[in-house]
């Protein structure tokens, strides 16, 4: 979790502001549109009131007011067009913000340092990147424009009515100071509703998703009915709780409406009583003036009601940002843009020097304990040892991906100081279960070198034994691999990993049980290719197979966090001990 | 609409709530239209009366007050009643989904829903509720209000009625229909882009190391940005259509308003209508379009709602997995397990090739082999999570296909690799296996699984809430909790799939040695890719090249 600022709310607000800046022109248009539509509304209402007043009260013929009708109709359409444009611009602006935000989050995801912890909470992270970011749309496209409109329009309308009748204008102006009170009223209710209910809702949807994931387990334990009833009960409890909260939340908007209705009624009463002569402030008030005031009255309160309906969008966006921060906020401990190495490479590169390497698991016990290892350029090493003893961890550490204590150097330069691109060029690691992507087999191989030609890919596929199964497939190398490697067996995935190796040109090759899933024949053929490829390169390979270790030559056994020269190994050595 | 028919049985028990909500919607809309109408009429009438002392001020002003109060109150209860009915429906929907999914489990190897799909189900349920509440209610409300307004208009301004009727039909039928038809495609694109985004994020998370090792951050990010742009473009198009539709409704309202105005002024000149009535009618028409605006917003979400409903339907209408025997037989109580000439594989790739295995009652068998060789699949055959391509699996002397699944599940218990820790207390997590178990038994199981000390150290002990945002267990501890759960079950055959995953080697070895004692009297098949010491007391087998063989 991020070392949060003393006030997380403040941090979220700052983040919202900075996101808003990405909205650019479209968002600016969206924010200005309600104001434009508001101005058009004033004139349109004025024209309409004039038409009615002059015809009904003044008895003028239609022809006389025709131009006014045309202007009013034009303004009506203009108002609609401005509102629609604002609507559209808001969507575009919000989408622009979301696209940039997602890109940034994804980049941060790729920059995250590796850790021993095996699996990140993938569901929560994807949820953040896709669903939570989507929750920002309503804030930028609906809430912000409504907020601006609610701040400016009521006052502007009050001033617009002033020349027609100052009492009505004052009435609007008098209610203007109440606007923040209205807003707070709407806000508190909505906020309380969102907060309290969001909590319960999160727990329920968590519960629901959780039970869905464990559906099979529940079934096998004969708990299907119980789980079903439990979900129903939890859902019903949420309903009752939500009802209680909503009753309060809706009450606050009902109060808002009540005040709005009071305002409209006040205007109507004032105008009516003036006409009847009971109020003598503005005795000569025409029907046009009265209608204009009446038409404007609901519009003064409309922006506030609009804001109240969008108020929860802000709370939703805030909680979405906090969730995103929780899942993806942990900034990399160090910048991945590392300084260029200053060490001059030796003539034949690939010397590996590991001193005092210690890695602890989450409970603090050492997996690798002051491990020492050194390889000459071009030397090959097989690492053996029991499952789970730390062979894979050793390879990951040498590749420079794990935070470790101790020194790991490639040609005299600490691997953690190598710039990303140089490290990727000089060290290639093929893990036990290479990651496969939802793409064709060829594209999955090409992943190692996007610029590779088709012939290169074909050659790599032959060497890695992929053609043995690919030629059976109707689409050959263009057959699709499913999401997360679905449809590929462990052995097939491993061969795709090997083919990737053959597309690269590294100094150091690290292979984690590269042939574990292959049958004996394929295994030896692949090993031949690996050894041919590594003729001039340094190679470290982990294996359980003594025969493979024998062919590699130098063999060491990993036990108790250290390497020991294996009996019968070409390169007999005593266990490394102490500082070098 | 076929989708809606599927949901209809769920709606039926709640018809009172929805009907009440609908009535309140109509009342709110009607009060709004009447309020503006009466106000306009009232003002105009007072203005024309002038110092008319004869004018009855009280009836209309009471009407104005009454109508505005009615509108506020009915809107308040409309929201409350509507939400209550929807939430009730949601509870039913969840229950229905759950109870219809269980018989279909497992979904089979290929159609196994990823976490993503299951996650989406929660969203789908919510989207369906939007479909019902925000689309259907306003639609019916708008139809009722517009019909009433048309009838009233036909009485006072016959010339304007057809124009108004045309405009309002356009606004509540034509525009939403066109919008739905036009946006369906973009809606689908947006949903597809979101799904690609999920896949790419998952791949980036799971392939993080490979991406770094090969220095491919740039291209991977590039592809993600492309998807983001696709999503933004689709949603932009969607937005432009919604904006257009909003404008169309506004324009139609304008046509209705100005046509009525012109007709009205004509009638006024000929004294066919009074000024106050005309002013009132115009304002009422404005208010009657309020409902159609809500309809446009709801239509924009309709595509997602329908798609969600279709996905739920597809899932629910899956055929149940496996067949229950018509005349189930009772297996013997002695927990023997026999694989006779069993073959199984996916897509022509055999993971078991005419394999034989006999486990005597109380015997403990450990099967090792490289990961991905089919060890887990072998276990799945016992519980009929998969049925073999050839051969028979027998439990207690009876082929599993002859045993009722309920009986089978009682005799065989599985610790699978995906065994979940549920978002619940430690106690409830354990009681899934034994609902009646007392605390004493729970502690025994926890101690046996080497987790008792950890749980005792927690301030709330067995009542500690587990799960995402509560106190979380480490991967190894979660694994042991699942193991404790299995130990609590009364099944006489226990299947353990990698029971020591996530444990360090020392604890792993300790557990291997203790399991036989903990599971005394039960038959055990354990599969693991870890090496098992000879002394631990297991009959050791290896699965390689689709064949089972003894380790000498």
Coordinates of C-alpha atoms in Angstrom, one line a residue, chain A residues 36-567:
Chain A
X36 CA -24.6 28.3 -23.4
X37 CA -27.8 26.4 -23.2
X38 CA -28.9 28.4 -20.2
X39 CA -28.4 31.7 -22.1
X40 CA -30.4 30.4 -25.0
X41 CA -33.1 29.3 -22.5
X42 CA -33.5 32.9 -21.1
X43 CA -34.1 34.4 -24.5
X44 CA -36.3 31.6 -25.7
X45 CA -38.5 31.9 -22.5
X46 CA -38.6 35.6 -23.0
X47 CA -39.8 35.3 -26.6
X48 CA -42.4 32.7 -25.7
X49 CA -43.8 34.8 -22.9
X50 CA -43.9 37.8 -25.3
X51 CA -45.9 35.8 -27.8
X52 CA -48.4 34.6 -25.3
X53 CA -48.7 37.9 -23.6
X54 CA -49.2 39.9 -26.7
X55 CA -51.7 37.6 -28.3
X56 CA -53.7 36.6 -25.3
X57 CA -53.6 39.8 -23.4
X58 CA -52.9 42.3 -26.1
X59 CA -55.1 40.7 -28.7
X60 CA -52.5 41.0 -31.4
X61 CA -52.9 38.9 -34.6
X62 CA -50.6 35.9 -35.2
X63 CA -48.8 37.6 -38.0
X64 CA -47.5 40.3 -35.7
X65 CA -45.8 37.7 -33.4
X66 CA -44.7 35.4 -36.2
X67 CA -41.1 36.6 -36.1
X68 CA -41.0 36.1 -32.4
X69 CA -42.3 32.6 -32.7
X70 CA -39.6 31.9 -35.3
X71 CA -36.9 33.2 -33.0
X72 CA -38.2 31.2 -30.1
X73 CA -38.3 28.1 -32.2
X74 CA -34.8 28.7 -33.4
X75 CA -33.6 29.2 -29.9
X76 CA -35.3 26.0 -28.8
X77 CA -33.5 24.1 -31.4
X78 CA -30.2 25.9 -30.7
X79 CA -30.6 25.0 -27.0
X80 CA -31.1 21.4 -27.8
X81 CA -28.1 21.4 -30.2
X82 CA -25.8 23.0 -27.6
X83 CA -27.0 20.5 -24.9
X84 CA -26.4 17.5 -27.3
X85 CA -23.0 18.9 -28.2
X86 CA -22.1 19.2 -24.6
X87 CA -23.3 15.7 -23.9
X88 CA -21.2 14.3 -26.7
X89 CA -18.1 16.4 -25.8
X90 CA -18.4 15.1 -22.2
X91 CA -18.3 11.5 -23.4
X92 CA -15.3 12.2 -25.7
X93 CA -13.5 14.1 -22.9
X94 CA -14.2 11.4 -20.4
X95 CA -13.0 8.7 -22.8
X96 CA -9.8 10.6 -23.5
X97 CA -9.1 10.9 -19.8
X98 CA -9.8 7.2 -19.3
X99 CA -7.6 6.1 -22.2
X100 CA -4.6 8.1 -20.9
X101 CA -5.3 7.0 -17.3
X102 CA -5.5 3.3 -18.3
X103 CA -2.3 3.6 -20.4
X104 CA -0.5 5.1 -17.4
X105 CA -1.8 2.4 -15.0
X106 CA -0.9 -0.4 -17.4
X107 CA 2.6 1.0 -17.8
X108 CA 2.9 1.1 -14.1
X109 CA 1.8 -2.5 -14.0
X110 CA 4.6 -3.5 -16.4
X111 CA 7.1 -1.6 -14.3
X112 CA 6.2 -3.3 -11.1
X113 CA 9.2 -5.0 -9.5
X114 CA 9.0 -8.8 -9.3
X115 CA 8.6 -10.4 -5.9
X116 CA 8.7 -13.9 -4.5
X117 CA 5.0 -13.8 -3.8
X118 CA 3.7 -16.1 -6.4
X119 CA 0.5 -14.5 -7.7
X120 CA -0.9 -11.1 -7.6
X121 CA -4.7 -10.7 -7.1
X122 CA -5.4 -10.8 -10.8
X123 CA -9.1 -10.4 -10.5
X124 CA -8.8 -7.2 -8.4
X125 CA -6.2 -5.7 -10.7
X126 CA -8.2 -6.3 -13.9
X127 CA -11.3 -5.0 -12.1
X128 CA -9.5 -1.8 -11.2
X129 CA -8.1 -1.3 -14.7
X130 CA -11.4 -2.0 -16.5
X131 CA -14.4 -1.5 -14.3
X132 CA -13.2 1.0 -11.7
X133 CA -11.7 3.3 -14.4
X134 CA -15.1 3.1 -16.2
X135 CA -16.7 4.5 -13.0
X136 CA -14.9 7.8 -13.7
X137 CA -17.0 8.4 -16.9
X138 CA -20.0 9.6 -15.0
X139 CA -17.9 12.0 -12.9
X140 CA -16.4 13.8 -15.8
X141 CA -19.2 13.6 -18.3
X142 CA -22.2 14.2 -15.9
X143 CA -21.1 15.5 -12.5
X144 CA -18.7 18.2 -13.5
X145 CA -20.9 19.9 -16.0
X146 CA -23.8 19.7 -13.6
X147 CA -21.6 21.2 -10.9
X148 CA -20.7 24.2 -13.1
X149 CA -24.3 24.7 -14.1
X150 CA -25.5 24.6 -10.5
X151 CA -22.9 27.2 -9.5
X152 CA -23.5 29.7 -12.3
X153 CA -27.0 29.3 -13.8
X154 CA -29.3 30.1 -10.8
X155 CA -27.5 33.4 -10.2
X156 CA -27.5 34.2 -13.9
X157 CA -31.2 33.5 -14.2
X158 CA -31.9 35.8 -11.2
X159 CA -30.0 38.6 -12.9
X160 CA -31.8 38.0 -16.2
X161 CA -35.2 38.3 -14.5
X162 CA -34.2 41.5 -12.7
X163 CA -35.1 44.0 -15.4
X164 CA -38.6 42.5 -15.9
X165 CA -39.5 42.4 -12.2
X166 CA -37.1 43.2 -9.5
X167 CA -39.1 41.4 -6.8
X168 CA -39.0 38.1 -8.6
X169 CA -35.3 38.7 -9.3
X170 CA -34.7 39.3 -5.6
X171 CA -36.7 36.2 -4.7
X172 CA -34.3 34.2 -7.0
X173 CA -31.3 36.1 -5.6
X174 CA -32.6 35.5 -2.1
X175 CA -32.8 31.8 -2.7
X176 CA -29.3 31.9 -4.3
X177 CA -27.5 32.0 -0.9
X178 CA -29.6 29.0 0.0
X179 CA -28.1 27.1 -2.9
X180 CA -25.0 25.9 -1.0
X181 CA -27.4 24.8 1.7
X182 CA -29.5 22.9 -0.9
X183 CA -26.3 21.3 -2.3
X184 CA -25.1 20.3 1.1
X185 CA -28.5 18.8 1.8
X186 CA -28.5 16.8 -1.4
X187 CA -24.8 16.0 -0.9
X188 CA -25.0 14.8 2.7
X189 CA -27.9 12.5 2.0
X190 CA -26.3 11.1 -1.2
X191 CA -22.9 10.8 0.5
X192 CA -24.2 9.0 3.5
X193 CA -26.2 6.7 1.3
X194 CA -23.2 5.9 -0.9
X195 CA -20.8 5.4 1.9
X196 CA -22.9 3.3 4.2
X197 CA -24.5 1.3 1.4
X198 CA -21.3 1.0 -0.6
X199 CA -19.7 -0.7 2.3
X200 CA -22.5 -3.3 2.6
X201 CA -22.8 -3.6 -1.2
X202 CA -19.1 -4.3 -1.5
X203 CA -19.4 -7.0 1.1
X204 CA -22.3 -8.6 -0.6
X205 CA -20.9 -8.5 -4.1
X206 CA -17.7 -9.8 -2.6
X207 CA -19.7 -12.6 -1.0
X208 CA -21.5 -13.4 -4.2
X209 CA -18.4 -13.4 -6.4
X210 CA -16.6 -15.4 -3.7
X211 CA -19.3 -18.1 -3.5
X212 CA -19.4 -18.2 -7.3
X213 CA -15.7 -18.9 -7.4
X214 CA -16.0 -21.7 -4.9
X215 CA -19.2 -23.2 -6.5
X216 CA -17.6 -26.5 -7.2
X217 CA -16.1 -26.9 -3.7
X218 CA -19.5 -26.1 -2.2
X219 CA -21.2 -28.7 -4.5
X220 CA -18.7 -31.4 -3.6
X221 CA -19.2 -30.8 0.1
X222 CA -23.0 -31.1 -0.5
X223 CA -23.5 -27.5 0.5
X224 CA -25.4 -26.3 -2.6
X225 CA -28.7 -25.6 -0.9
X226 CA -27.1 -24.0 2.1
X227 CA -24.9 -21.7 0.0
X228 CA -28.0 -20.7 -2.1
X229 CA -30.0 -19.8 0.9
X230 CA -27.0 -18.0 2.4
X231 CA -26.6 -15.8 -0.7
X232 CA -30.3 -15.1 -0.7
X233 CA -30.2 -14.1 3.0
X234 CA -27.2 -11.9 2.5
X235 CA -28.9 -10.3 -0.5
X236 CA -32.1 -9.7 1.5
X237 CA -30.2 -8.2 4.4
X238 CA -28.5 -5.8 2.0
X239 CA -31.9 -4.9 0.6
X240 CA -33.3 -4.0 4.0
X241 CA -30.2 -2.0 4.9
X242 CA -30.3 -0.2 1.5
X243 CA -33.9 0.6 2.0
X244 CA -33.2 2.3 5.3
X245 CA -30.4 4.3 3.8
X246 CA -32.3 5.2 0.7
X247 CA -35.3 6.5 2.7
X248 CA -33.0 9.1 4.2
X249 CA -31.2 9.8 0.9
X250 CA -34.4 10.3 -1.1
X251 CA -35.8 12.5 1.7
X252 CA -33.0 15.0 1.2
X253 CA -33.8 15.2 -2.5
X254 CA -37.5 15.5 -1.6
X255 CA -36.7 18.5 0.6
X256 CA -34.7 20.0 -2.3
X257 CA -37.7 19.6 -4.5
X258 CA -40.0 21.0 -1.8
X259 CA -37.9 24.2 -1.7
X260 CA -37.9 24.4 -5.5
X261 CA -41.7 24.0 -5.5
X262 CA -42.0 26.6 -2.8
X263 CA -39.9 29.0 -4.9
X264 CA -42.1 28.4 -8.0
X265 CA -45.3 28.7 -6.0
X266 CA -44.0 31.9 -4.4
X267 CA -43.4 33.4 -7.8
X268 CA -46.8 32.2 -9.1
X269 CA -48.5 33.6 -6.0
X270 CA -46.7 37.0 -6.2
X271 CA -47.5 37.3 -9.9
X272 CA -51.1 36.2 -9.5
X273 CA -51.7 38.6 -6.5
X274 CA -50.1 41.4 -8.5
X275 CA -52.6 40.8 -11.3
X276 CA -55.4 40.8 -8.9
X277 CA -54.2 44.0 -7.4
X278 CA -53.5 42.6 -3.9
X279 CA -49.8 43.4 -4.2
X280 CA -48.9 46.9 -5.5
X281 CA -45.1 46.7 -6.0
X282 CA -45.3 46.4 -9.8
X283 CA -48.9 47.3 -10.6
X284 CA -48.4 47.5 -14.4
X285 CA -47.0 44.0 -14.8
X286 CA -47.9 42.5 -18.2
X287 CA -48.9 38.9 -18.8
X288 CA -45.6 38.5 -20.7
X289 CA -43.6 39.6 -17.7
X290 CA -45.6 37.3 -15.4
X291 CA -45.3 34.3 -17.8
X292 CA -41.6 35.0 -18.2
X293 CA -41.1 34.9 -14.5
X294 CA -43.1 31.7 -14.2
X295 CA -41.2 30.0 -17.0
X296 CA -37.9 30.9 -15.4
X297 CA -38.8 29.9 -11.9
X298 CA -38.5 26.1 -12.3
X299 CA -35.3 26.6 -14.4
X300 CA -33.6 28.3 -11.5
X301 CA -33.9 25.2 -9.4
X302 CA -33.4 22.7 -12.3
X303 CA -29.6 22.8 -12.3
X304 CA -29.6 22.0 -8.5
X305 CA -31.9 19.0 -9.0
X306 CA -29.7 17.9 -11.9
X307 CA -26.7 18.1 -9.6
X308 CA -28.4 16.1 -6.9
X309 CA -29.1 13.2 -9.4
X310 CA -25.4 13.2 -10.3
X311 CA -24.0 13.7 -6.9
X312 CA -23.3 10.1 -6.2
X313 CA -21.1 10.0 -9.3
X314 CA -18.5 11.9 -7.4
X315 CA -18.5 9.6 -4.5
X316 CA -18.4 6.6 -6.8
X317 CA -15.4 8.1 -8.7
X318 CA -13.6 8.8 -5.4
X319 CA -14.0 5.3 -4.2
X320 CA -13.0 3.9 -7.6
X321 CA -9.8 6.0 -7.4
X322 CA -9.1 4.7 -3.9
X323 CA -9.6 1.1 -5.0
X324 CA -7.3 1.7 -8.0
X325 CA -4.7 3.2 -5.8
X326 CA -5.0 0.2 -3.5
X327 CA -4.5 -2.3 -6.3
X328 CA -2.0 -0.5 -8.5
X329 CA -0.8 2.4 -6.5
X330 CA 2.3 0.8 -5.1
X331 CA 4.9 2.6 -7.1
X332 CA 8.0 0.7 -8.0
X333 CA 10.5 1.0 -5.2
X334 CA 13.2 2.2 -7.6
X335 CA 12.9 3.7 -11.0
X336 CA 13.2 1.1 -13.7
X337 CA 15.0 3.6 -15.9
X338 CA 18.4 2.6 -14.7
X339 CA 21.5 4.5 -15.6
X340 CA 23.5 3.1 -18.5
X341 CA 26.3 0.8 -17.3
X342 CA 29.8 2.1 -17.3
X343 CA 31.5 -1.2 -17.1
X344 CA 33.4 -2.2 -20.3
X345 CA 32.4 -5.6 -21.5
X346 CA 35.1 -8.3 -21.5
X347 CA 36.2 -9.7 -24.9
X348 CA 34.1 -12.8 -24.7
X349 CA 31.1 -11.8 -22.6
X350 CA 29.0 -13.9 -20.3
X351 CA 31.1 -14.2 -17.0
X352 CA 28.7 -14.8 -14.1
X353 CA 29.8 -13.9 -10.6
X354 CA 27.4 -14.5 -7.6
X355 CA 28.6 -13.7 -4.1
X356 CA 26.8 -13.8 -0.8
X357 CA 23.3 -14.2 -2.4
X358 CA 20.6 -14.5 0.2
X359 CA 16.8 -14.6 -0.4
X360 CA 14.2 -15.0 2.2
X361 CA 10.6 -16.0 1.8
X362 CA 7.7 -14.1 3.4
X363 CA 8.1 -16.0 6.7
X364 CA 11.8 -15.0 6.9
X365 CA 13.4 -18.3 6.4
X366 CA 16.2 -18.3 3.8
X367 CA 15.6 -20.0 0.5
X368 CA 19.1 -19.1 -0.8
X369 CA 21.6 -18.6 2.0
X370 CA 24.9 -16.8 1.2
X371 CA 25.1 -18.6 -2.1
X372 CA 28.3 -18.4 -4.2
X373 CA 28.7 -19.2 -7.8
X374 CA 31.0 -18.2 -10.6
X375 CA 31.0 -19.2 -14.3
X376 CA 33.6 -18.4 -17.0
X377 CA 32.3 -16.9 -20.2
X378 CA 30.8 -19.8 -22.3
X379 CA 30.7 -22.2 -19.4
X380 CA 27.7 -24.5 -19.0
X381 CA 26.2 -25.5 -15.6
X382 CA 23.4 -27.9 -14.6
X383 CA 21.7 -27.2 -11.3
X384 CA 20.0 -30.1 -9.7
X385 CA 18.1 -30.4 -6.4
X386 CA 14.7 -31.5 -5.0
X387 CA 11.5 -29.8 -6.0
X388 CA 10.8 -26.6 -4.2
X389 CA 14.4 -26.2 -3.0
X390 CA 14.9 -22.9 -4.8
X391 CA 16.3 -23.7 -8.2
X392 CA 13.8 -21.4 -10.0
X393 CA 14.4 -18.7 -7.5
X394 CA 18.1 -18.9 -8.1
X395 CA 17.5 -18.4 -11.9
X396 CA 15.1 -15.5 -11.3
X397 CA 17.6 -13.9 -9.0
X398 CA 20.5 -14.2 -11.5
X399 CA 18.2 -12.6 -14.1
X400 CA 18.2 -9.5 -11.9
X401 CA 14.4 -9.5 -11.3
X402 CA 14.3 -10.3 -7.6
X403 CA 15.2 -8.0 -4.8
X404 CA 18.1 -9.8 -3.1
X405 CA 20.9 -9.3 -0.7
X406 CA 24.3 -10.0 -2.1
X407 CA 26.1 -9.4 -5.5
X408 CA 25.1 -10.8 -8.9
X409 CA 27.4 -9.6 -11.6
X410 CA 27.5 -10.2 -15.3
X411 CA 30.9 -9.4 -16.7
X412 CA 31.7 -7.4 -13.7
X413 CA 28.6 -5.3 -13.8
X414 CA 25.8 -5.8 -11.2
X415 CA 22.8 -7.1 -13.2
X416 CA 20.4 -4.9 -11.3
X417 CA 22.3 -1.9 -12.6
X418 CA 21.9 -3.0 -16.3
X419 CA 19.4 -0.9 -18.2
X420 CA 16.2 -2.8 -18.9
X421 CA 16.8 -3.1 -22.7
X422 CA 20.4 -4.2 -22.3
X423 CA 19.6 -6.7 -19.7
X424 CA 16.8 -8.1 -21.9
X425 CA 19.3 -8.4 -24.8
X426 CA 22.1 -10.0 -22.8
X427 CA 20.2 -12.4 -20.5
X428 CA 17.4 -14.7 -21.7
X429 CA 15.4 -16.7 -19.2
X430 CA 12.9 -19.4 -20.2
X431 CA 10.7 -20.3 -17.2
X432 CA 9.1 -23.6 -16.4
X433 CA 5.8 -22.5 -17.8
X434 CA 6.4 -19.8 -20.4
X435 CA 3.6 -17.2 -20.6
X436 CA 1.4 -17.7 -23.7
X437 CA -0.8 -15.0 -25.1
X438 CA -4.0 -15.0 -26.9
X439 CA -2.5 -15.0 -30.4
X440 CA -1.2 -17.5 -33.0
X441 CA 1.6 -19.9 -32.2
X442 CA 3.8 -18.0 -34.6
X443 CA 3.1 -14.7 -32.9
X444 CA 3.7 -16.3 -29.5
X445 CA 7.2 -17.3 -30.7
X446 CA 7.7 -13.9 -32.4
X447 CA 7.1 -12.3 -28.9
X448 CA 10.8 -12.8 -28.2
X449 CA 11.8 -10.7 -31.3
X450 CA 8.9 -8.8 -32.9
X451 CA 11.0 -8.0 -35.9
X452 CA 11.7 -11.7 -36.7
X453 CA 11.1 -12.9 -40.2
X454 CA 8.8 -15.7 -41.0
X455 CA 11.7 -18.0 -41.9
X456 CA 13.4 -17.3 -38.6
X457 CA 10.2 -18.3 -36.8
X458 CA 9.8 -21.4 -38.8
X459 CA 13.4 -22.4 -38.1
X460 CA 13.0 -21.8 -34.4
X461 CA 9.8 -23.8 -34.4
X462 CA 11.6 -26.7 -36.1
X463 CA 14.5 -26.6 -33.6
X464 CA 12.1 -26.5 -30.6
X465 CA 10.1 -29.5 -31.9
X466 CA 7.0 -27.4 -32.4
X467 CA 6.4 -28.6 -35.9
X468 CA 5.9 -32.1 -34.6
X469 CA 2.5 -31.0 -33.2
X470 CA 1.9 -27.9 -35.3
X471 CA 1.9 -29.8 -38.5
X472 CA -1.1 -31.8 -37.3
X473 CA -3.1 -28.6 -36.9
X474 CA -5.0 -27.3 -39.9
X475 CA -3.7 -23.8 -39.5
X476 CA -0.1 -25.0 -38.5
X477 CA 1.8 -22.2 -36.9
X478 CA -1.1 -19.9 -37.3
X479 CA -3.3 -21.9 -35.0
X480 CA -4.6 -19.7 -32.2
X481 CA -3.4 -20.2 -28.6
X482 CA -6.2 -19.4 -26.1
X483 CA -6.2 -17.0 -23.2
X484 CA -3.5 -17.9 -20.8
X485 CA -2.3 -20.7 -23.0
X486 CA -5.6 -22.6 -23.0
X487 CA -5.5 -25.5 -25.4
X488 CA -1.7 -26.0 -25.0
X489 CA -0.2 -28.8 -22.9
X490 CA 2.7 -28.1 -20.6
X491 CA 5.1 -29.7 -23.1
X492 CA 3.8 -27.6 -26.0
X493 CA 4.0 -24.4 -24.0
X494 CA 7.6 -25.3 -23.1
X495 CA 8.5 -25.9 -26.7
X496 CA 7.1 -22.4 -27.6
X497 CA 9.4 -21.1 -24.8
X498 CA 12.4 -22.8 -26.3
X499 CA 11.6 -21.5 -29.8
X500 CA 11.6 -18.0 -28.3
X501 CA 15.1 -18.7 -27.1
X502 CA 16.3 -19.5 -30.6
X503 CA 15.2 -16.1 -31.8
X504 CA 17.4 -14.2 -29.4
X505 CA 21.1 -13.5 -29.2
X506 CA 22.1 -13.4 -25.5
X507 CA 25.4 -13.8 -23.6
X508 CA 23.8 -15.7 -20.8
X509 CA 21.0 -18.3 -21.1
X510 CA 19.0 -19.4 -18.0
X511 CA 16.7 -22.4 -18.6
X512 CA 14.4 -23.7 -15.9
X513 CA 13.7 -27.4 -16.5
X514 CA 13.4 -26.7 -20.2
X515 CA 12.5 -30.3 -21.2
X516 CA 10.6 -31.5 -18.1
X517 CA 7.3 -32.2 -20.0
X518 CA 8.9 -33.8 -23.1
X519 CA 9.1 -37.4 -23.9
X520 CA 12.6 -38.9 -23.9
X521 CA 13.1 -38.7 -27.6
X522 CA 12.1 -35.1 -28.0
X523 CA 13.9 -34.2 -24.9
X524 CA 17.3 -35.3 -26.2
X525 CA 16.7 -33.7 -29.6
X526 CA 15.8 -30.4 -28.0
X527 CA 18.8 -30.6 -25.7
X528 CA 21.0 -31.0 -28.8
X529 CA 19.6 -27.8 -30.2
X530 CA 20.0 -26.0 -26.9
X531 CA 23.6 -27.1 -26.6
X532 CA 24.3 -26.1 -30.2
X533 CA 22.7 -22.7 -29.6
X534 CA 24.7 -22.2 -26.4
X535 CA 28.1 -23.3 -27.9
X536 CA 29.5 -19.7 -27.5
X537 CA 27.2 -18.6 -24.6
X538 CA 27.1 -19.1 -20.9
X539 CA 24.3 -21.5 -19.8
X540 CA 22.7 -22.3 -16.5
X541 CA 20.1 -25.0 -16.7
X542 CA 18.0 -26.6 -13.9
X543 CA 16.9 -30.2 -14.2
X544 CA 15.9 -33.3 -12.4
X545 CA 17.3 -35.6 -15.1
X546 CA 20.8 -36.9 -14.3
X547 CA 21.3 -37.8 -18.0
X548 CA 20.8 -34.2 -19.0
X549 CA 23.1 -33.0 -16.2
X550 CA 25.8 -35.4 -17.5
X551 CA 25.6 -33.9 -21.0
X552 CA 25.9 -30.4 -19.7
X553 CA 29.1 -31.2 -17.8
X554 CA 29.5 -29.2 -14.7
X555 CA 26.7 -30.1 -12.2
X556 CA 26.0 -28.6 -8.9
X557 CA 23.3 -29.6 -6.4
X558 CA 21.2 -27.0 -4.6
X559 CA 20.6 -27.8 -0.9
X560 CA 20.0 -25.8 2.2
X561 CA 20.3 -22.6 0.2
X562 CA 23.7 -23.3 -1.2
X563 CA 25.3 -25.0 -4.2
X564 CA 27.4 -28.1 -3.8
X565 CA 29.4 -29.8 -6.6
X566 CA 27.6 -33.0 -7.5
X567 CA 29.4 -36.3 -7.2

